[in-house]
């Protein structure tokens, strides 16, 4: 159920992205800058920590973006081959394996990312990172909902 909601939301997001690419790139850059400022402030990164942290974080984020794209691609391919309700058990099992593999790769990437952070940040800041990411996402979602509610 949760996976279906995530895929539906991501599919809708990609449809919106396709129709407003130039403006969206500008918005993406603004969001990225806000996220960098938010996380830097929440973690209270020193300039030395930030210099080591952001290249790792950006590489990790890129990997996660690729995993999300792969999951969406797999989902869209399943939709193109027919409704999920009409899939054979073999097709559904294959699709489920693709999702599981993608999620496992994303999980392993997160573990490697955290292991690499341990060399440059104290454990408390690594924990604060998770909280900061969630806080930023909640703030962004609230702003989006408020904006959509006004339209």
Tab-separated table of N, CA and C in Angstrom:
chain	number	residue	atom	x	y	z
A	1	UNK	N	0.829	-1.189	0.000
A	1	UNK	CA	0.000	0.000	0.000
A	1	UNK	C	0.871	1.249	0.000
A	2	UNK	N	1.845	1.307	0.924
A	2	UNK	CA	2.719	2.459	1.034
A	2	UNK	C	3.556	2.622	-0.234
A	3	UNK	N	4.056	1.505	-0.778
A	3	UNK	CA	4.863	1.535	-1.995
A	3	UNK	C	4.043	2.068	-3.157
A	4	UNK	N	2.791	1.668	-3.241
A	4	UNK	CA	1.919	2.135	-4.319
A	4	UNK	C	1.729	3.640	-4.227
A	5	UNK	N	1.521	4.155	-3.014
A	5	UNK	CA	1.364	5.599	-2.829
A	5	UNK	C	2.631	6.336	-3.249
A	6	UNK	N	3.771	5.783	-2.857
A	6	UNK	CA	5.050	6.418	-3.199
A	6	UNK	C	5.224	6.449	-4.712
A	7	UNK	N	4.965	5.320	-5.364
A	7	UNK	CA	5.122	5.271	-6.817
A	7	UNK	C	4.134	6.206	-7.508
A	8	UNK	N	2.915	6.258	-7.027
A	8	UNK	CA	1.917	7.147	-7.629
A	8	UNK	C	2.339	8.598	-7.480
A	9	UNK	N	2.814	8.948	-6.290
A	9	UNK	CA	3.273	10.308	-6.044
A	9	UNK	C	4.472	10.643	-6.924
A	10	UNK	N	5.408	9.717	-7.022
A	10	UNK	CA	6.584	9.959	-7.852
A	10	UNK	C	6.217	10.054	-9.329
A	11	UNK	N	5.290	9.225	-9.782
A	11	UNK	CA	4.856	9.279	-11.179
A	11	UNK	C	4.209	10.629	-11.477
A	12	UNK	N	3.375	11.107	-10.546
A	12	UNK	CA	2.748	12.415	-10.708
A	12	UNK	C	3.809	13.510	-10.729
A	13	UNK	N	4.771	13.410	-9.841
A	13	UNK	CA	5.846	14.395	-9.787
A	13	UNK	C	6.617	14.437	-11.103
A	14	UNK	N	6.921	13.294	-11.657
A	14	UNK	CA	7.644	13.267	-12.923
A	14	UNK	C	6.806	13.814	-14.072
A	15	UNK	N	5.504	13.613	-14.029
A	15	UNK	CA	4.635	14.187	-15.058
A	15	UNK	C	4.662	15.708	-14.985
A	16	UNK	N	4.640	16.236	-13.777
A	16	UNK	CA	4.713	17.684	-13.588
A	16	UNK	C	6.066	18.208	-14.048
A	17	UNK	N	7.108	17.474	-13.724
A	17	UNK	CA	8.464	17.869	-14.105
A	17	UNK	C	8.592	17.968	-15.623
A	18	UNK	N	8.035	17.006	-16.325
A	18	UNK	CA	8.157	16.973	-17.785
A	18	UNK	C	7.514	18.192	-18.438
A	19	UNK	N	6.472	18.731	-17.826
A	19	UNK	CA	5.774	19.862	-18.443
A	19	UNK	C	6.379	21.213	-18.094
A	20	UNK	N	7.193	21.274	-17.067
A	20	UNK	CA	7.742	22.571	-16.663
A	20	UNK	C	9.232	22.494	-16.380
A	21	UNK	N	9.980	21.935	-17.285
A	21	UNK	CA	11.406	21.662	-17.079
A	21	UNK	C	12.251	22.907	-16.792
A	22	UNK	N	12.211	23.965	-17.610
A	22	UNK	CA	13.111	25.093	-17.331
A	22	UNK	C	12.863	25.742	-15.969
A	23	UNK	N	11.608	26.016	-15.671
A	23	UNK	CA	11.278	26.641	-14.398
A	23	UNK	C	11.588	25.689	-13.246
A	24	UNK	N	11.399	24.429	-13.498
A	24	UNK	CA	11.638	23.429	-12.473
A	24	UNK	C	13.124	23.340	-12.110
A	25	UNK	N	13.996	23.426	-13.100
A	25	UNK	CA	15.433	23.398	-12.820
A	25	UNK	C	15.827	24.538	-11.894
A	26	UNK	N	15.242	25.696	-12.116
A	26	UNK	CA	15.517	26.849	-11.257
A	26	UNK	C	14.994	26.578	-9.841
A	27	UNK	N	13.796	26.033	-9.746
A	27	UNK	CA	13.217	25.707	-8.433
A	27	UNK	C	14.051	24.645	-7.720
A	28	UNK	N	14.506	23.647	-8.484
A	28	UNK	CA	15.337	22.591	-7.906
A	28	UNK	C	16.600	23.174	-7.292
A	29	UNK	N	17.222	24.090	-8.000
A	29	UNK	CA	18.442	24.725	-7.496
A	29	UNK	C	18.156	25.543	-6.236
A	30	UNK	N	17.010	26.223	-6.219
A	30	UNK	CA	16.632	26.980	-5.026
A	30	UNK	C	16.416	26.042	-3.842
A	31	UNK	N	15.717	24.938	-4.077
A	31	UNK	CA	15.457	23.972	-3.012
A	31	UNK	C	16.766	23.382	-2.510
A	32	UNK	N	17.661	23.068	-3.441
A	32	UNK	CA	18.956	22.505	-3.055
A	32	UNK	C	19.735	23.494	-2.178
A	33	UNK	N	19.734	24.755	-2.561
A	33	UNK	CA	20.436	25.774	-1.777
A	33	UNK	C	19.817	25.910	-0.387
A	34	UNK	N	18.488	25.895	-0.321
A	34	UNK	CA	17.809	25.969	0.974
A	34	UNK	C	18.135	24.749	1.837
A	35	UNK	N	18.190	23.585	1.210
A	35	UNK	CA	18.504	22.359	1.940
A	35	UNK	C	19.926	22.408	2.493
A	36	UNK	N	20.847	22.864	1.676
A	36	UNK	CA	22.240	22.979	2.122
A	36	UNK	C	22.332	23.906	3.327
A	37	UNK	N	21.672	25.057	3.229
A	37	UNK	CA	21.699	26.016	4.338
A	37	UNK	C	21.038	25.425	5.581
A	38	UNK	N	19.911	24.756	5.399
A	38	UNK	CA	19.177	24.176	6.522
A	38	UNK	C	20.014	23.113	7.222
A	39	UNK	N	20.569	22.191	6.452
A	39	UNK	CA	21.352	21.104	7.047
A	39	UNK	C	22.627	21.637	7.691
A	40	UNK	N	23.293	22.551	7.019
A	40	UNK	CA	24.515	23.137	7.582
A	40	UNK	C	24.224	23.791	8.922
A	41	UNK	N	23.105	24.518	8.986
A	41	UNK	CA	22.726	25.198	10.222
A	41	UNK	C	22.332	24.187	11.306
A	42	UNK	N	21.523	23.201	10.952
A	42	UNK	CA	21.054	22.219	11.931
A	42	UNK	C	22.214	21.391	12.493
A	43	UNK	N	23.160	21.037	11.638
A	43	UNK	CA	24.301	20.238	12.086
A	43	UNK	C	25.396	21.095	12.700
A	44	UNK	N	25.299	22.393	12.484
A	44	UNK	CA	26.325	23.332	12.947
A	44	UNK	C	27.704	22.870	12.466
A	45	UNK	N	27.768	22.651	11.140
A	45	UNK	CA	29.012	22.191	10.533
A	45	UNK	C	30.067	23.282	10.559
A	46	UNK	N	31.271	22.900	10.911
A	46	UNK	CA	32.385	23.828	10.785
A	46	UNK	C	32.742	23.898	9.302
A	47	UNK	N	33.540	24.869	8.903
A	47	UNK	CA	33.917	24.969	7.491
A	47	UNK	C	34.717	23.736	7.063
A	48	UNK	N	35.535	23.209	7.959
A	48	UNK	CA	36.315	21.999	7.648
A	48	UNK	C	35.389	20.790	7.475
A	49	UNK	N	34.410	20.644	8.368
A	49	UNK	CA	33.458	19.538	8.257
A	49	UNK	C	32.626	19.675	6.987
A	50	UNK	N	32.180	20.878	6.709
A	50	UNK	CA	31.349	21.116	5.520
A	50	UNK	C	32.110	20.775	4.243
A	51	UNK	N	33.395	21.115	4.198
A	51	UNK	CA	34.206	20.839	3.008
A	51	UNK	C	34.311	19.337	2.741
A	52	UNK	N	34.300	18.540	3.782
A	52	UNK	CA	34.375	17.089	3.626
A	52	UNK	C	32.985	16.470	3.483
A	53	UNK	N	32.010	17.050	4.180
A	53	UNK	CA	30.668	16.493	4.216
A	53	UNK	C	29.922	16.635	2.894
A	54	UNK	N	29.890	17.823	2.311
A	54	UNK	CA	29.025	18.075	1.157
A	54	UNK	C	29.371	17.248	-0.076
A	55	UNK	N	30.636	17.012	-0.409
A	55	UNK	CA	30.895	16.113	-1.546
A	55	UNK	C	30.340	14.697	-1.317
A	56	UNK	N	30.489	14.189	-0.089
A	56	UNK	CA	29.934	12.867	0.239
A	56	UNK	C	28.414	12.884	0.153
A	57	UNK	N	27.821	13.906	0.721
A	57	UNK	CA	26.362	13.998	0.750
A	57	UNK	C	25.804	14.118	-0.665
A	58	UNK	N	26.420	14.956	-1.479
A	58	UNK	CA	25.933	15.142	-2.851
A	58	UNK	C	26.044	13.852	-3.667
A	59	UNK	N	27.132	13.114	-3.483
A	59	UNK	CA	27.283	11.833	-4.190
A	59	UNK	C	26.220	10.844	-3.719
A	60	UNK	N	25.981	10.815	-2.421
A	60	UNK	CA	24.949	9.931	-1.868
A	60	UNK	C	23.565	10.314	-2.410
A	61	UNK	N	23.253	11.587	-2.427
A	61	UNK	CA	21.963	12.055	-2.937
A	61	UNK	C	21.789	11.677	-4.411
A	62	UNK	N	22.850	11.765	-5.177
A	62	UNK	CA	22.775	11.400	-6.599
A	62	UNK	C	22.465	9.911	-6.755
A	63	UNK	N	23.106	9.087	-5.939
A	63	UNK	CA	22.825	7.650	-5.980
A	63	UNK	C	21.370	7.386	-5.623
A	64	UNK	N	20.884	8.052	-4.590
A	64	UNK	CA	19.493	7.861	-4.175
A	64	UNK	C	18.527	8.300	-5.274
A	65	UNK	N	18.860	9.380	-5.952
A	65	UNK	CA	18.024	9.854	-7.059
A	65	UNK	C	17.974	8.797	-8.161
A	66	UNK	N	19.102	8.190	-8.443
A	66	UNK	CA	19.145	7.141	-9.463
A	66	UNK	C	18.335	5.918	-9.053
A	67	UNK	N	18.391	5.543	-7.771
A	67	UNK	CA	17.587	4.423	-7.299
A	67	UNK	C	16.096	4.736	-7.437
A	68	UNK	N	15.701	5.968	-7.106
A	68	UNK	CA	14.288	6.355	-7.245
A	68	UNK	C	13.863	6.299	-8.705
A	69	UNK	N	14.716	6.792	-9.597
A	69	UNK	CA	14.401	6.745	-11.030
A	69	UNK	C	14.226	5.309	-11.495
A	70	UNK	N	15.085	4.425	-11.011
A	70	UNK	CA	15.005	3.010	-11.399
A	70	UNK	C	13.706	2.385	-10.912
A	71	UNK	N	13.305	2.705	-9.694
A	71	UNK	CA	12.042	2.171	-9.175
A	71	UNK	C	10.863	2.703	-9.988
A	72	UNK	N	10.906	3.972	-10.337
A	72	UNK	CA	9.820	4.551	-11.142
A	72	UNK	C	9.798	3.909	-12.521
A	73	UNK	N	10.981	3.707	-13.104
A	73	UNK	CA	11.051	3.069	-14.419
A	73	UNK	C	10.438	1.679	-14.364
A	74	UNK	N	10.790	0.928	-13.356
A	74	UNK	CA	10.242	-0.423	-13.212
A	74	UNK	C	8.729	-0.372	-13.032
A	75	UNK	N	8.268	0.578	-12.242
A	75	UNK	CA	6.828	0.715	-12.026
A	75	UNK	C	6.115	1.091	-13.317
A	76	UNK	N	6.684	2.049	-14.037
A	76	UNK	CA	6.052	2.493	-15.282
A	76	UNK	C	6.039	1.361	-16.311
A	77	UNK	N	7.088	0.576	-16.359
A	77	UNK	CA	7.110	-0.568	-17.274
A	77	UNK	C	6.025	-1.568	-16.916
A	78	UNK	N	5.790	-1.752	-15.640
A	78	UNK	CA	4.735	-2.678	-15.240
A	78	UNK	C	3.370	-2.129	-15.622
A	79	UNK	N	3.214	-0.823	-15.528
A	79	UNK	CA	1.945	-0.206	-15.919
A	79	UNK	C	1.739	-0.325	-17.425
A	80	UNK	N	2.823	-0.203	-18.200
A	80	UNK	CA	2.724	-0.311	-19.652
A	80	UNK	C	2.349	-1.733	-20.073
A	81	UNK	N	2.807	-2.715	-19.314
A	81	UNK	CA	2.495	-4.097	-19.661
A	81	UNK	C	1.099	-4.485	-19.186
A	82	UNK	N	0.387	-3.581	-18.607
A	82	UNK	CA	-0.982	-3.843	-18.153
A	82	UNK	C	-1.125	-3.518	-16.686
A	83	UNK	N	-2.336	-3.515	-16.251
A	83	UNK	CA	-2.634	-3.224	-14.864
A	83	UNK	C	-2.003	-4.270	-13.960
A	84	UNK	N	-1.587	-3.866	-12.785
A	84	UNK	CA	-0.967	-4.790	-11.843
A	84	UNK	C	-1.919	-5.932	-11.522
A	85	UNK	N	-3.209	-5.638	-11.475
A	85	UNK	CA	-4.198	-6.684	-11.198
A	85	UNK	C	-4.217	-7.744	-12.290
A	86	UNK	N	-3.744	-7.375	-13.474
A	86	UNK	CA	-3.767	-8.316	-14.600
A	86	UNK	C	-2.436	-9.036	-14.788
A	87	UNK	N	-1.458	-8.735	-13.916
A	87	UNK	CA	-0.151	-9.386	-14.026
A	87	UNK	C	-0.260	-10.851	-13.640
A	88	UNK	N	0.565	-11.640	-14.294
A	88	UNK	CA	0.681	-13.034	-13.861
A	88	UNK	C	1.516	-13.048	-12.579
A	89	UNK	N	1.465	-14.143	-11.868
A	89	UNK	CA	2.264	-14.253	-10.652
A	89	UNK	C	3.753	-14.130	-10.970
A	90	UNK	N	4.155	-14.668	-12.105
A	90	UNK	CA	5.566	-14.597	-12.501
A	90	UNK	C	5.978	-13.148	-12.765
A	91	UNK	N	5.150	-12.389	-13.485
A	91	UNK	CA	5.452	-10.975	-13.759
A	91	UNK	C	5.473	-10.174	-12.458
A	92	UNK	N	4.515	-10.437	-11.595
A	92	UNK	CA	4.459	-9.727	-10.314
A	92	UNK	C	5.682	-10.055	-9.460
A	93	UNK	N	6.093	-11.317	-9.455
A	93	UNK	CA	7.270	-11.719	-8.681
A	93	UNK	C	8.527	-11.037	-9.220
A	94	UNK	N	8.638	-10.950	-10.542
A	94	UNK	CA	9.786	-10.280	-11.159
A	94	UNK	C	9.801	-8.801	-10.779
A	95	UNK	N	8.648	-8.170	-10.873
A	95	UNK	CA	8.527	-6.758	-10.512
A	95	UNK	C	8.865	-6.543	-9.043
A	96	UNK	N	8.353	-7.400	-8.190
A	96	UNK	CA	8.629	-7.304	-6.760
A	96	UNK	C	10.117	-7.476	-6.480
A	97	UNK	N	10.769	-8.407	-7.181
A	97	UNK	CA	12.216	-8.598	-7.018
A	97	UNK	C	12.985	-7.353	-7.428
A	98	UNK	N	12.561	-6.702	-8.508
A	98	UNK	CA	13.216	-5.464	-8.936
A	98	UNK	C	13.089	-4.393	-7.867
A	99	UNK	N	11.912	-4.271	-7.285
A	99	UNK	CA	11.701	-3.289	-6.218
A	99	UNK	C	12.579	-3.614	-5.016
A	100	UNK	N	12.576	-4.889	-4.611
A	100	UNK	CA	13.384	-5.298	-3.461
A	100	UNK	C	14.867	-5.048	-3.703
A	101	UNK	N	15.345	-5.370	-4.899
A	101	UNK	CA	16.758	-5.147	-5.219
A	101	UNK	C	17.109	-3.671	-5.174
A	102	UNK	N	16.241	-2.848	-5.727
A	102	UNK	CA	16.481	-1.416	-5.724
A	102	UNK	C	16.489	-0.862	-4.302
A	103	UNK	N	15.551	-1.315	-3.489
A	103	UNK	CA	15.498	-0.862	-2.097
A	103	UNK	C	16.708	-1.350	-1.314
A	104	UNK	N	17.173	-2.555	-1.590
A	104	UNK	CA	18.358	-3.083	-0.921
A	104	UNK	C	19.597	-2.277	-1.318
A	105	UNK	N	19.709	-1.942	-2.596
A	105	UNK	CA	20.839	-1.121	-3.050
A	105	UNK	C	20.808	0.248	-2.376
A	106	UNK	N	19.626	0.838	-2.267
A	106	UNK	CA	19.502	2.140	-1.608
A	106	UNK	C	19.897	2.032	-0.134
A	107	UNK	N	19.479	0.960	0.510
A	107	UNK	CA	19.824	0.737	1.915
A	107	UNK	C	21.328	0.575	2.084
A	108	UNK	N	21.947	-0.228	1.228
A	108	UNK	CA	23.396	-0.439	1.307
A	108	UNK	C	24.155	0.868	1.054
A	109	UNK	N	23.647	1.678	0.129
A	109	UNK	CA	24.275	2.981	-0.132
A	109	UNK	C	24.191	3.863	1.106
A	110	UNK	N	23.056	3.819	1.801
A	110	UNK	CA	22.898	4.615	3.030
A	110	UNK	C	23.894	4.139	4.092
A	111	UNK	N	24.050	2.826	4.235
A	111	UNK	CA	25.005	2.289	5.207
A	111	UNK	C	26.429	2.745	4.886
A	112	UNK	N	26.802	2.679	3.602
A	112	UNK	CA	28.156	3.104	3.204
A	112	UNK	C	28.327	4.597	3.459
A	113	UNK	N	27.288	5.365	3.174
A	113	UNK	CA	27.331	6.808	3.392
A	113	UNK	C	27.556	7.107	4.876
A	114	UNK	N	26.802	6.452	5.741
A	114	UNK	CA	26.948	6.682	7.178
A	114	UNK	C	28.332	6.252	7.648
A	115	UNK	N	28.829	5.134	7.130
A	115	UNK	CA	30.175	4.684	7.508
A	115	UNK	C	31.226	5.717	7.106
A	116	UNK	N	31.063	6.318	5.935
A	116	UNK	CA	32.031	7.332	5.502
A	116	UNK	C	31.891	8.613	6.326
A	117	UNK	N	30.678	8.907	6.782
A	117	UNK	CA	30.493	10.095	7.617
A	117	UNK	C	31.172	9.954	8.975
A	118	UNK	N	31.253	8.719	9.467
A	118	UNK	CA	31.857	8.481	10.776
A	118	UNK	C	33.310	8.937	10.822
A	119	UNK	N	33.944	9.016	9.669
A	119	UNK	CA	35.343	9.455	9.614
A	119	UNK	C	35.467	10.976	9.690
A	120	UNK	N	34.357	11.699	9.441
A	120	UNK	CA	34.475	13.164	9.414
A	120	UNK	C	33.551	13.894	10.393
A	121	UNK	N	32.527	13.200	10.894
A	121	UNK	CA	31.589	13.851	11.819
A	121	UNK	C	31.428	13.017	13.086
A	122	UNK	N	31.161	13.696	14.197
A	122	UNK	CA	30.855	12.934	15.412
A	122	UNK	C	29.478	12.271	15.275
A	123	UNK	N	29.259	11.193	16.004
A	123	UNK	CA	27.976	10.470	15.904
A	123	UNK	C	26.745	11.348	16.134
A	124	UNK	N	26.857	12.317	17.029
A	124	UNK	CA	25.699	13.185	17.293
A	124	UNK	C	25.302	13.980	16.052
A	125	UNK	N	26.271	14.417	15.280
A	125	UNK	CA	25.951	15.170	14.061
A	125	UNK	C	25.372	14.256	12.983
A	126	UNK	N	25.788	13.013	12.960
A	126	UNK	CA	25.222	12.062	11.996
A	126	UNK	C	23.754	11.816	12.333
A	127	UNK	N	23.455	11.695	13.623
A	127	UNK	CA	22.058	11.541	14.038
A	127	UNK	C	21.251	12.798	13.719
A	128	UNK	N	21.868	13.943	13.929
A	128	UNK	CA	21.182	15.207	13.621
A	128	UNK	C	20.911	15.338	12.126
A	129	UNK	N	21.754	14.732	11.305
A	129	UNK	CA	21.540	14.783	9.855
A	129	UNK	C	20.201	14.149	9.495
A	130	UNK	N	19.934	12.980	10.025
A	130	UNK	CA	18.662	12.303	9.746
A	130	UNK	C	17.490	13.184	10.172
A	131	UNK	N	17.596	13.753	11.344
A	131	UNK	CA	16.542	14.633	11.855
A	131	UNK	C	16.407	15.880	10.972
A	132	UNK	N	17.539	16.438	10.535
A	132	UNK	CA	17.511	17.624	9.687
A	132	UNK	C	16.887	17.323	8.322
A	133	UNK	N	17.223	16.174	7.742
A	133	UNK	CA	16.633	15.787	6.455
A	133	UNK	C	15.115	15.661	6.575
A	134	UNK	N	14.679	14.995	7.632
A	134	UNK	CA	13.243	14.839	7.845
A	134	UNK	C	12.581	16.187	8.097
A	135	UNK	N	13.225	17.026	8.889
A	135	UNK	CA	12.686	18.359	9.173
A	135	UNK	C	12.580	19.206	7.918
A	136	UNK	N	13.592	19.143	7.075
A	136	UNK	CA	13.564	19.911	5.826
A	136	UNK	C	12.447	19.407	4.919
A	137	UNK	N	12.330	18.091	4.798
A	137	UNK	CA	11.280	17.525	3.942
A	137	UNK	C	9.888	17.892	4.445
A	138	UNK	N	9.677	17.862	5.760
A	138	UNK	CA	8.387	18.255	6.325
A	138	UNK	C	8.100	19.727	6.036
A	139	UNK	N	9.107	20.554	6.216
A	139	UNK	CA	8.953	21.995	5.969
A	139	UNK	C	8.618	22.245	4.496
A	140	UNK	N	9.307	21.564	3.613
A	140	UNK	CA	9.078	21.716	2.177
A	140	UNK	C	7.675	21.240	1.799
A	141	UNK	N	7.275	20.118	2.337
A	141	UNK	CA	5.942	19.586	2.054
A	141	UNK	C	4.858	20.518	2.587
A	142	UNK	N	5.064	21.073	3.756
A	142	UNK	CA	4.090	22.009	4.331
A	142	UNK	C	3.960	23.244	3.442
A	143	UNK	N	5.088	23.777	2.977
A	143	UNK	CA	5.040	24.946	2.093
A	143	UNK	C	4.312	24.610	0.801
A	144	UNK	N	4.546	23.421	0.271
A	144	UNK	CA	3.875	22.996	-0.952
A	144	UNK	C	2.375	22.889	-0.721
A	145	UNK	N	1.983	22.259	0.388
A	145	UNK	CA	0.556	22.121	0.702
A	145	UNK	C	-0.097	23.486	0.894
A	146	UNK	N	0.589	24.382	1.597
A	146	UNK	CA	0.051	25.720	1.812
A	146	UNK	C	-0.131	26.446	0.484
A	147	UNK	N	0.835	26.297	-0.411
A	147	UNK	CA	0.775	26.948	-1.718
A	147	UNK	C	-0.370	26.368	-2.562
A	148	UNK	N	-0.483	25.049	-2.571
A	148	UNK	CA	-1.549	24.384	-3.343
A	148	UNK	C	-2.908	24.743	-2.764
A	149	UNK	N	-2.996	24.845	-1.442
A	149	UNK	CA	-4.256	25.188	-0.783
A	149	UNK	C	-4.744	26.581	-1.129
A	150	UNK	N	-3.814	27.490	-1.433
A	150	UNK	CA	-4.161	28.871	-1.767
A	150	UNK	C	-4.592	29.016	-3.211
A	151	UNK	N	-4.219	28.058	-4.050
A	151	UNK	CA	-4.538	28.180	-5.488
A	151	UNK	C	-5.923	27.712	-5.809
